[in-house]
PDB file of C-alpha atoms in Angstrom:
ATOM      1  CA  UNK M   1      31.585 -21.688 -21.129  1.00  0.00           C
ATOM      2  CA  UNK M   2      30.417 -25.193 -19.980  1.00  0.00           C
ATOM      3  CA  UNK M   3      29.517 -25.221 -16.547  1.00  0.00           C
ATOM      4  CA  UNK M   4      27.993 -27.479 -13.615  1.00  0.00           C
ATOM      5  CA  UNK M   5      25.271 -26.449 -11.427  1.00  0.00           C
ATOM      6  CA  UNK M   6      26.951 -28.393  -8.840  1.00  0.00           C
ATOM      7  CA  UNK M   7      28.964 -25.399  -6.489  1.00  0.00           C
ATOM      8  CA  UNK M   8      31.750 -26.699  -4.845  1.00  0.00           C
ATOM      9  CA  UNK M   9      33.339 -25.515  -1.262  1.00  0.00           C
ATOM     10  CA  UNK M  10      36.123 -23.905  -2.792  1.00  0.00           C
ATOM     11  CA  UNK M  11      33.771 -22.408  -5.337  1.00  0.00           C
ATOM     12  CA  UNK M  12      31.459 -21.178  -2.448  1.00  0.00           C
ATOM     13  CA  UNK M  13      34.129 -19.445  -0.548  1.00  0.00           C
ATOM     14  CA  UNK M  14      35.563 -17.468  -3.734  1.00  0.00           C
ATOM     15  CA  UNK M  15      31.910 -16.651  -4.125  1.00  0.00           C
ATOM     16  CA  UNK M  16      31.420 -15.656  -1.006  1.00  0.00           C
ATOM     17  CA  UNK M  17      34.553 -13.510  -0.857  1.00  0.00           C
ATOM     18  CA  UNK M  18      34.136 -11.898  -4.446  1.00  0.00           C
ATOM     19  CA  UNK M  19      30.626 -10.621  -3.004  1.00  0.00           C
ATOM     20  CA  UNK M  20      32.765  -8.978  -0.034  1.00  0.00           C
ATOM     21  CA  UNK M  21      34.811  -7.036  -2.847  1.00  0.00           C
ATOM     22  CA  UNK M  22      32.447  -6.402  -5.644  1.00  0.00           C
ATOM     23  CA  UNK M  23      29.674  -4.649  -4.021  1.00  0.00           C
ATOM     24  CA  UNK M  24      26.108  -3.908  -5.537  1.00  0.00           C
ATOM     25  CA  UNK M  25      27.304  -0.789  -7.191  1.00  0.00           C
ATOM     26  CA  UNK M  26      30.443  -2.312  -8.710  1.00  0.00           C
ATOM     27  CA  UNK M  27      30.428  -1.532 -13.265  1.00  0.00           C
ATOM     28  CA  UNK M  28      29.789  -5.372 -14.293  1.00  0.00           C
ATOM     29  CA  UNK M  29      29.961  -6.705 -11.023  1.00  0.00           C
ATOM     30  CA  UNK M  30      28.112 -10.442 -12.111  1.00  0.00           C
ATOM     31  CA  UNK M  31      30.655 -10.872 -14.985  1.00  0.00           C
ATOM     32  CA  UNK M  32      33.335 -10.333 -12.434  1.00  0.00           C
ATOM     33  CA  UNK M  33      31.758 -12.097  -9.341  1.00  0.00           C
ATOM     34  CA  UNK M  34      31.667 -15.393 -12.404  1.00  0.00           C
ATOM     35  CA  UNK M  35      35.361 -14.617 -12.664  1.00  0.00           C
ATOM     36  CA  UNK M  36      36.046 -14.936  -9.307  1.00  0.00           C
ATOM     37  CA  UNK M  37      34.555 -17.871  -9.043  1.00  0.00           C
ATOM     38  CA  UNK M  38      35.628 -19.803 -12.222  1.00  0.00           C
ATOM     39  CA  UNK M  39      33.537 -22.291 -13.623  1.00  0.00           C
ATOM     40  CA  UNK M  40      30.328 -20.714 -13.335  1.00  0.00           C
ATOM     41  CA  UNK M  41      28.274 -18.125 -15.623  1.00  0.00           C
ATOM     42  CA  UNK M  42      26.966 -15.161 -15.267  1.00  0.00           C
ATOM     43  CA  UNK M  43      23.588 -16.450 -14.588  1.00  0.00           C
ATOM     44  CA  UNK M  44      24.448 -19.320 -12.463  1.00  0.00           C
ATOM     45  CA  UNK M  45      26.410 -16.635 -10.577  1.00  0.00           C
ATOM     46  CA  UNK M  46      22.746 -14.799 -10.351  1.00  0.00           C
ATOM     47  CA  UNK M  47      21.095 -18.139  -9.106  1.00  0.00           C
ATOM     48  CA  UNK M  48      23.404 -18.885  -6.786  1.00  0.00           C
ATOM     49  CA  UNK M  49      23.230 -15.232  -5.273  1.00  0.00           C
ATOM     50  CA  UNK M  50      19.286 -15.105  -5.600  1.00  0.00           C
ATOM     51  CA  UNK M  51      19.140 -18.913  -3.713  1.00  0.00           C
ATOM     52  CA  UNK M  52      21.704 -17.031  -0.763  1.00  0.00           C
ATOM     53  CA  UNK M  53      19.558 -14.162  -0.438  1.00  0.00           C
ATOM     54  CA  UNK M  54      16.502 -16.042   0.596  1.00  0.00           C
ATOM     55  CA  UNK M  55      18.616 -18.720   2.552  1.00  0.00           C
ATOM     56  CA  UNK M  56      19.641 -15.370   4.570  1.00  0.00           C
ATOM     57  CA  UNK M  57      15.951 -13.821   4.580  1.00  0.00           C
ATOM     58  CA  UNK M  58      14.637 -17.183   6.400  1.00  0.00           C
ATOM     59  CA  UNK M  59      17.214 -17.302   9.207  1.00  0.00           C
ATOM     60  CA  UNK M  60      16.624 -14.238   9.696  1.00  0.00           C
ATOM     61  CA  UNK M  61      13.255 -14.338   9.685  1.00  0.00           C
ATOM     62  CA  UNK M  62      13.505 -16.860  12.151  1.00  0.00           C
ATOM     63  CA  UNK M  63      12.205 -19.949   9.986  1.00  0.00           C
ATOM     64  CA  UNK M  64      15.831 -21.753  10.288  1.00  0.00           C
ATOM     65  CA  UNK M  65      16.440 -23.450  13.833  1.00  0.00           C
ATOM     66  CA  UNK M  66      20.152 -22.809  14.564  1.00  0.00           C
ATOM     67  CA  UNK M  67      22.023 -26.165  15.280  1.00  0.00           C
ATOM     68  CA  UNK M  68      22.934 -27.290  18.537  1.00  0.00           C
ATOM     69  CA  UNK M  69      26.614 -27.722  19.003  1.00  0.00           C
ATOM     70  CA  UNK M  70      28.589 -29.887  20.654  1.00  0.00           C
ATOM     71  CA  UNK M  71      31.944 -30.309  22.067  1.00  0.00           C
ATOM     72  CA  UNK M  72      34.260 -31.940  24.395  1.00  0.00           C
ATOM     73  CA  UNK M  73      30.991 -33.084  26.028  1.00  0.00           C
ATOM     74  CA  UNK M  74      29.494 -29.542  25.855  1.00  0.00           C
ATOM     75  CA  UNK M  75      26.504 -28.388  23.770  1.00  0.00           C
ATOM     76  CA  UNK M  76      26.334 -25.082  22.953  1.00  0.00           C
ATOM     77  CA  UNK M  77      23.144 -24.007  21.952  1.00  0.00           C
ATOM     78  CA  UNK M  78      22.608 -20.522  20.681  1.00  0.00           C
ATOM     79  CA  UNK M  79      19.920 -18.155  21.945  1.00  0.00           C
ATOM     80  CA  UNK M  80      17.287 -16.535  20.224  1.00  0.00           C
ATOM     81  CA  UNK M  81      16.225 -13.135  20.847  1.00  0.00           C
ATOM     82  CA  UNK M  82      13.891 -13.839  23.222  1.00  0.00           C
ATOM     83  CA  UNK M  83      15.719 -15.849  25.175  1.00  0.00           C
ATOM     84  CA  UNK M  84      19.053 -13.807  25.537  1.00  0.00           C
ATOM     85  CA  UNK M  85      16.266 -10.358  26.032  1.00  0.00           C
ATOM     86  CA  UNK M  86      15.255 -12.726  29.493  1.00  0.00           C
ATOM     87  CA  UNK M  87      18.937 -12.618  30.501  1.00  0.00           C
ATOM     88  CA  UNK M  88      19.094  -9.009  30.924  1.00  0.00           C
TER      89      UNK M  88
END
């Protein structure tokens, strides 16, 4: 199946919610997560899932600043650990 590396929002979020469904254990689970999603293979499904992995590793590991939000005139800006352990 011809395919584009390019992922598309829609694509993402069947992606996204095919992970929630097909779990790590799941019989032929990157066949079916590339269902899901349409448009991709198999191994573009494994790219895409290898490339959200580490995304996920670095925030967590703290190497991703998390934006500053803002609305009507407020900006939120979200705590890190250390910050919300000096609130307690």
């Amino acid at each position: 199946m011809a395919s584009s590396s390019v992922w598309t929002a829609k694509q993402n979020k069947l992606f996204e919610n095919a992970l929630a469904i097909y779990g790590e254990d799941t019989p032929e689970r990157w066949q079916k997560l590339a269902m899901a999603v349409g448009g991709k293979t198999v191994e573009e499904v494994k790219r895409h899932y290898d490339m959200l992995v580490e995304d996920v590793k670095q925030i967590e590991s703290g190497q991703v600043p998390l934006p500053h939000y803002k609305a009507a005139g407020k900006v939120y800006k979200f705590m890190d650990e250390e910050e919300r352990l000096k609130l307690q």
